[in-house]
PDB file of C-alpha atoms in Angstrom:
ATOM      1  CA  MET F   1      32.592  51.059 168.328  1.00 42.00           C
ATOM      2  CA  GLY F   2      33.889  53.273 165.503  1.00 47.00           C
ATOM      3  CA  ARG F   3      35.961  52.025 162.607  1.00 47.00           C
ATOM      4  CA  PRO F   4      39.708  52.554 162.971  1.00 50.00           C
ATOM      5  CA  ARG F   5      40.923  55.373 160.790  1.00 49.00           C
ATOM      6  CA  THR F   6      42.763  54.263 157.692  1.00 64.00           C
ATOM      7  CA  PHE F   7      45.696  56.230 156.319  1.00 70.00           C
ATOM      8  CA  ASP F   8      48.428  56.024 153.739  1.00 86.00           C
ATOM      9  CA  ILE F   9      51.476  54.454 155.435  1.00 89.00           C
ATOM     10  CA  ASP F  10      53.946  55.830 152.864  1.00 89.00           C
ATOM     11  CA  HIS F  11      52.534  59.333 153.248  1.00 91.00           C
ATOM     12  CA  ALA F  12      52.718  58.985 157.047  1.00 91.00           C
ATOM     13  CA  LEU F  13      56.351  57.835 156.823  1.00 92.00           C
ATOM     14  CA  ASN F  14      57.204  60.845 154.638  1.00 92.00           C
ATOM     15  CA  ILE F  15      55.678  63.208 157.185  1.00 93.00           C
ATOM     16  CA  ALA F  16      57.462  61.487 160.065  1.00 93.00           C
ATOM     17  CA  ALA F  17      60.768  61.472 158.175  1.00 92.00           C
ATOM     18  CA  ASP F  18      60.539  65.223 157.580  1.00 91.00           C
ATOM     19  CA  MET F  19      59.872  65.820 161.273  1.00 92.00           C
ATOM     20  CA  PHE F  20      62.792  63.664 162.382  1.00 91.00           C
ATOM     21  CA  TRP F  21      65.032  65.290 159.784  1.00 89.00           C
ATOM     22  CA  ARG F  22      64.174  68.807 160.933  1.00 86.00           C
ATOM     23  CA  ARG F  23      63.595  68.344 164.674  1.00 88.00           C
ATOM     24  CA  GLY F  24      65.683  65.288 165.493  1.00 85.00           C
ATOM     25  CA  TYR F  25      64.639  62.159 167.333  1.00 86.00           C
ATOM     26  CA  ASP F  26      64.467  63.718 170.793  1.00 85.00           C
ATOM     27  CA  GLY F  27      62.704  66.822 169.471  1.00 88.00           C
ATOM     28  CA  THR F  28      59.854  64.812 167.932  1.00 91.00           C
ATOM     29  CA  SER F  29      57.170  63.372 170.204  1.00 92.00           C
ATOM     30  CA  ILE F  30      54.429  60.832 169.556  1.00 93.00           C
ATOM     31  CA  GLY F  31      51.972  63.717 169.912  1.00 94.00           C
ATOM     32  CA  ASP F  32      53.829  65.685 167.231  1.00 94.00           C
ATOM     33  CA  LEU F  33      53.763  62.688 164.899  1.00 94.00           C
ATOM     34  CA  THR F  34      50.104  61.783 165.365  1.00 94.00           C
ATOM     35  CA  LYS F  35      49.030  65.406 164.939  1.00 94.00           C
ATOM     36  CA  ALA F  36      51.089  65.908 161.769  1.00 93.00           C
ATOM     37  CA  ILE F  37      49.962  62.614 160.253  1.00 93.00           C
ATOM     38  CA  GLY F  38      46.369  63.173 161.355  1.00 91.00           C
ATOM     39  CA  ILE F  39      45.806  59.911 163.218  1.00 91.00           C
ATOM     40  CA  SER F  40      45.091  58.813 166.764  1.00 90.00           C
ATOM     41  CA  ALA F  41      47.749  57.455 169.080  1.00 91.00           C
ATOM     42  CA  PRO F  42      46.227  53.925 168.976  1.00 91.00           C
ATOM     43  CA  SER F  43      46.349  53.977 165.152  1.00 90.00           C
ATOM     44  CA  PHE F  44      49.955  55.113 165.288  1.00 91.00           C
ATOM     45  CA  TYR F  45      50.953  52.340 167.688  1.00 91.00           C
ATOM     46  CA  PHE F  46      49.063  49.761 165.643  1.00 91.00           C
ATOM     47  CA  ALA F  47      50.862  50.828 162.440  1.00 90.00           C
ATOM     48  CA  PHE F  48      54.371  51.422 163.792  1.00 92.00           C
ATOM     49  CA  GLY F  49      54.593  49.951 167.289  1.00 92.00           C
ATOM     50  CA  SER F  50      56.452  52.911 168.795  1.00 92.00           C
ATOM     51  CA  LYS F  51      58.383  56.057 168.027  1.00 92.00           C
ATOM     52  CA  ASP F  52      61.482  53.868 167.764  1.00 90.00           C
ATOM     53  CA  GLY F  53      59.603  51.647 165.326  1.00 92.00           C
ATOM     54  CA  VAL F  54      58.698  54.409 162.891  1.00 93.00           C
ATOM     55  CA  PHE F  55      62.130  55.972 163.222  1.00 92.00           C
ATOM     56  CA  ARG F  56      63.796  52.637 162.520  1.00 91.00           C
ATOM     57  CA  ARG F  57      61.768  52.187 159.315  1.00 93.00           C
ATOM     58  CA  ILE F  58      62.751  55.647 158.126  1.00 93.00           C
ATOM     59  CA  VAL F  59      66.431  55.190 159.006  1.00 92.00           C
ATOM     60  CA  ASP F  60      66.570  51.742 157.396  1.00 92.00           C
ATOM     61  CA  ALA F  61      65.228  53.171 154.115  1.00 92.00           C
ATOM     62  CA  TYR F  62      67.748  56.021 154.330  1.00 92.00           C
ATOM     63  CA  LEU F  63      70.612  53.619 155.015  1.00 92.00           C
ATOM     64  CA  GLU F  64      69.623  51.675 151.899  1.00 94.00           C
ATOM     65  CA  ARG F  65      70.090  54.861 149.877  1.00 94.00           C
ATOM     66  CA  GLN F  66      73.482  55.412 151.475  1.00 94.00           C
ATOM     67  CA  GLY F  67      74.389  51.789 150.791  1.00 95.00           C
ATOM     68  CA  GLU F  68      73.644  52.229 147.090  1.00 97.00           C
ATOM     69  CA  ILE F  69      76.028  55.200 146.981  1.00 97.00           C
ATOM     70  CA  VAL F  70      78.759  53.176 148.684  1.00 97.00           C
ATOM     71  CA  GLU F  71      78.321  50.140 146.438  1.00 97.00           C
ATOM     72  CA  ARG F  72      78.439  52.256 143.264  1.00 97.00           C
ATOM     73  CA  ALA F  73      81.631  53.900 144.498  1.00 97.00           C
ATOM     74  CA  PHE F  74      83.321  50.596 145.306  1.00 97.00           C
ATOM     75  CA  ARG F  75      82.708  49.406 141.746  1.00 97.00           C
ATOM     76  CA  GLU F  76      85.230  52.016 140.564  1.00 95.00           C
ATOM     77  CA  THR F  77      88.563  50.597 139.440  1.00 91.00           C
ATOM     78  CA  ASP F  78      90.890  52.842 141.451  1.00 91.00           C
ATOM     79  CA  SER F  79      90.940  54.597 144.817  1.00 92.00           C
ATOM     80  CA  ARG F  80      90.746  58.118 143.424  1.00 93.00           C
ATOM     81  CA  SER F  81      87.642  57.382 141.347  1.00 94.00           C
ATOM     82  CA  LEU F  82      86.099  55.543 144.289  1.00 96.00           C
ATOM     83  CA  VAL F  83      86.567  58.518 146.621  1.00 96.00           C
ATOM     84  CA  GLU F  84      85.346  61.044 144.062  1.00 97.00           C
ATOM     85  CA  ARG F  85      82.190  59.035 143.388  1.00 97.00           C
ATOM     86  CA  LEU F  86      81.638  58.435 147.105  1.00 98.00           C
ATOM     87  CA  LEU F  87      81.936  62.108 148.045  1.00 98.00           C
ATOM     88  CA  SER F  88      79.850  63.297 145.096  1.00 98.00           C
ATOM     89  CA  GLY F  89      77.165  60.720 145.869  1.00 97.00           C
ATOM     90  CA  PHE F  90      76.896  61.852 149.458  1.00 97.00           C
ATOM     91  CA  GLY F  91      77.024  65.493 148.374  1.00 96.00           C
ATOM     92  CA  GLU F  92      74.014  64.907 146.122  1.00 96.00           C
ATOM     93  CA  LEU F  93      72.169  63.001 148.854  1.00 95.00           C
ATOM     94  CA  HIS F  94      72.786  65.628 151.534  1.00 94.00           C
ATOM     95  CA  THR F  95      71.626  68.491 149.299  1.00 95.00           C
ATOM     96  CA  SER F  96      68.693  66.668 147.687  1.00 92.00           C
ATOM     97  CA  PRO F  97      65.486  68.715 147.458  1.00 91.00           C
ATOM     98  CA  ASP F  98      63.590  65.538 148.449  1.00 88.00           C
ATOM     99  CA  HIS F  99      64.240  66.184 152.131  1.00 87.00           C
ATOM    100  CA  ALA F 100      65.520  68.701 154.642  1.00 86.00           C
ATOM    101  CA  PRO F 101      69.194  69.597 154.135  1.00 88.00           C
ATOM    102  CA  GLY F 102      71.936  67.487 155.628  1.00 88.00           C
ATOM    103  CA  CYS F 103      72.070  63.864 156.692  1.00 89.00           C
ATOM    104  CA  LEU F 104      69.233  62.155 158.550  1.00 89.00           C
ATOM    105  CA  ILE F 105      71.791  60.207 160.611  1.00 86.00           C
ATOM    106  CA  LEU F 106      73.912  63.243 161.515  1.00 83.00           C
ATOM    107  CA  ASN F 107      70.878  65.409 162.232  1.00 79.00           C
ATOM    108  CA  ASN F 108      69.771  62.786 164.768  1.00 79.00           C
ATOM    109  CA  SER F 109      73.129  61.606 166.129  1.00 72.00           C
ATOM    110  CA  LEU F 110      74.225  64.508 168.252  1.00 63.00           C
ATOM    111  CA  PRO F 111      70.973  65.477 169.996  1.00 55.00           C
ATOM    112  CA  ILE F 112      70.212  61.998 171.377  1.00 56.00           C
ATOM    113  CA  CYS F 113      71.866  60.721 174.556  1.00 57.00           C
ATOM    114  CA  ASP F 114      75.294  59.103 174.370  1.00 62.00           C
ATOM    115  CA  ASP F 115      74.129  55.618 175.318  1.00 66.00           C
ATOM    116  CA  HIS F 116      71.230  55.426 172.860  1.00 66.00           C
ATOM    117  CA  PRO F 117      71.497  52.272 170.721  1.00 74.00           C
ATOM    118  CA  PHE F 118      71.065  54.264 167.506  1.00 74.00           C
ATOM    119  CA  ARG F 119      74.284  56.181 168.165  1.00 74.00           C
ATOM    120  CA  THR F 120      76.174  52.952 168.758  1.00 79.00           C
ATOM    121  CA  GLU F 121      74.846  51.429 165.524  1.00 82.00           C
ATOM    122  CA  TRP F 122      75.746  54.500 163.496  1.00 81.00           C
ATOM    123  CA  ALA F 123      79.251  54.614 164.955  1.00 82.00           C
ATOM    124  CA  GLN F 124      79.645  50.959 163.984  1.00 88.00           C
ATOM    125  CA  GLY F 125      78.489  51.809 160.466  1.00 88.00           C
ATOM    126  CA  ARG F 126      81.127  54.533 160.147  1.00 90.00           C
ATOM    127  CA  ALA F 127      83.774  52.152 161.479  1.00 93.00           C
ATOM    128  CA  ALA F 128      82.740  49.510 158.935  1.00 95.00           C
ATOM    129  CA  LEU F 129      83.065  52.017 156.085  1.00 96.00           C
ATOM    130  CA  ARG F 130      86.504  53.106 157.358  1.00 96.00           C
ATOM    131  CA  THR F 131      87.624  49.482 157.495  1.00 97.00           C
ATOM    132  CA  ARG F 132      86.377  48.792 153.994  1.00 97.00           C
ATOM    133  CA  LEU F 133      88.082  51.903 152.630  1.00 97.00           C
ATOM    134  CA  THR F 134      91.322  51.032 154.445  1.00 96.00           C
ATOM    135  CA  GLU F 135      91.341  47.562 152.898  1.00 95.00           C
ATOM    136  CA  ARG F 136      90.685  48.960 149.438  1.00 95.00           C
ATOM    137  CA  PHE F 137      93.331  51.673 149.745  1.00 94.00           C
ATOM    138  CA  SER F 138      95.866  49.125 150.999  1.00 92.00           C
ATOM    139  CA  ALA F 139      95.130  46.814 148.084  1.00 91.00           C
ATOM    140  CA  ASP F 140      95.308  49.680 145.578  1.00 89.00           C
ATOM    141  CA  GLN F 141      98.713  50.722 146.930  1.00 87.00           C
ATOM    142  CA  GLN F 142     100.060  47.619 145.230  1.00 83.00           C
ATOM    143  CA  THR F 143      99.057  49.025 141.815  1.00 81.00           C
ATOM    144  CA  GLU F 144     100.378  51.878 139.702  1.00 73.00           C
ATOM    145  CA  THR F 145      97.179  53.897 140.177  1.00 70.00           C
ATOM    146  CA  GLY F 146      96.938  53.517 143.967  1.00 77.00           C
ATOM    147  CA  LEU F 147      97.987  55.800 146.795  1.00 82.00           C
ATOM    148  CA  PRO F 148     101.709  56.406 147.224  1.00 82.00           C
ATOM    149  CA  GLY F 149     103.307  53.939 149.620  1.00 78.00           C
ATOM    150  CA  ASP F 150     104.025  56.644 152.213  1.00 83.00           C
ATOM    151  CA  TRP F 151     100.308  57.417 152.592  1.00 87.00           C
ATOM    152  CA  LYS F 152      98.681  55.526 155.446  1.00 92.00           C
ATOM    153  CA  ALA F 153      95.592  53.735 154.196  1.00 93.00           C
ATOM    154  CA  ASP F 154      93.798  53.885 157.558  1.00 95.00           C
ATOM    155  CA  ASP F 155      94.402  57.619 158.018  1.00 95.00           C
ATOM    156  CA  THR F 156      93.208  58.282 154.471  1.00 95.00           C
ATOM    157  CA  ALA F 157      90.062  56.228 155.108  1.00 96.00           C
ATOM    158  CA  ARG F 158      89.350  58.216 158.284  1.00 96.00           C
ATOM    159  CA  LEU F 159      89.833  61.462 156.361  1.00 96.00           C
ATOM    160  CA  VAL F 160      87.350  60.396 153.680  1.00 97.00           C
ATOM    161  CA  VAL F 161      84.707  59.383 156.241  1.00 96.00           C
ATOM    162  CA  THR F 162      85.273  62.683 158.064  1.00 95.00           C
ATOM    163  CA  LEU F 163      84.744  64.546 154.790  1.00 96.00           C
ATOM    164  CA  ILE F 164      81.441  62.740 154.258  1.00 95.00           C
ATOM    165  CA  TRP F 165      80.285  63.983 157.657  1.00 92.00           C
ATOM    166  CA  GLY F 166      81.672  67.439 156.924  1.00 94.00           C
ATOM    167  CA  ILE F 167      79.640  67.546 153.726  1.00 95.00           C
ATOM    168  CA  ALA F 168      76.548  66.711 155.787  1.00 92.00           C
ATOM    169  CA  VAL F 169      77.283  69.529 158.232  1.00 91.00           C
ATOM    170  CA  GLU F 170      77.839  72.026 155.408  1.00 94.00           C
ATOM    171  CA  ALA F 171      74.627  70.955 153.685  1.00 94.00           C
ATOM    172  CA  HIS F 172      72.718  71.253 156.961  1.00 90.00           C
ATOM    173  CA  SER F 173      74.170  74.745 157.341  1.00 91.00           C
ATOM    174  CA  GLY F 174      72.842  75.774 153.926  1.00 93.00           C
ATOM    175  CA  ALA F 175      75.620  74.984 151.435  1.00 95.00           C
ATOM    176  CA  SER F 176      74.225  74.300 147.970  1.00 96.00           C
ATOM    177  CA  GLY F 177      74.913  71.245 145.867  1.00 95.00           C
ATOM    178  CA  LYS F 178      77.126  73.379 143.646  1.00 97.00           C
ATOM    179  CA  GLU F 179      79.146  74.639 146.616  1.00 97.00           C
ATOM    180  CA  ILE F 180      79.546  71.118 147.967  1.00 97.00           C
ATOM    181  CA  GLN F 181      80.744  69.865 144.584  1.00 97.00           C
ATOM    182  CA  GLN F 182      83.265  72.708 144.328  1.00 97.00           C
ATOM    183  CA  MET F 183      84.670  71.661 147.700  1.00 96.00           C
ATOM    184  CA  ILE F 184      84.869  68.035 146.539  1.00 97.00           C
ATOM    185  CA  ASP F 185      86.639  69.103 143.333  1.00 97.00           C
ATOM    186  CA  GLN F 186      89.143  71.114 145.379  1.00 96.00           C
ATOM    187  CA  PHE F 187      89.855  68.137 147.601  1.00 95.00           C
ATOM    188  CA  MET F 188      90.209  65.743 144.677  1.00 95.00           C
ATOM    189  CA  ALA F 189      92.735  68.108 143.064  1.00 94.00           C
ATOM    190  CA  THR F 190      95.006  67.362 146.033  1.00 92.00           C
ATOM    191  CA  TRP F 191      94.625  63.570 145.763  1.00 90.00           C
ATOM    192  CA  PRO F 192      98.119  62.079 145.571  1.00 84.00           C
ATOM    193  CA  VAL F 193      99.376  60.256 142.522  1.00 75.00           C
ATOM    194  CA  ALA F 194     101.454  57.121 142.983  1.00 64.00           C
ATOM    195  CA  ALA F 195     105.054  57.521 141.937  1.00 57.00           C
TER     196      ALA F 195
END
């Protein structure tokens, strides 16, 4: 019996991540992954369990990066600074040369079937961010630097989350980091000032 082939897990995850980023979850097969990584199917299953297993590891690491962006933004002292940091952080992430353009989550959300558990989880993640933004905007409306009272906190939160996804779409379509930042600057110039 031959020795099982050893391989660098981190290198394999990088290869798999690039494939999922470019081809999407449904467009990437076990055969594609094992061929690109250079391992047998049994070695792949032993290391990752399944296609879902390797994808989950990649997505979890990506979500950690997104979480860091969100936490840094929420440390800002006012809503405007929070939103500017949030949008700029996602703009940098979506145009990073470290990976294919766009957002790993967005690039994989639309191609997979509606009832796939990943889509449900990601929708819940967006809803959680909207809720958190709504609560922060509502609290900041009580201060001199918050949104004007006639601005609806929940609508503003939905707009910000929509912009994050729009940035991902633009990046996926080839917009540069500079172009994304110019768009963010234009939006922030319209941010309302409390009376």
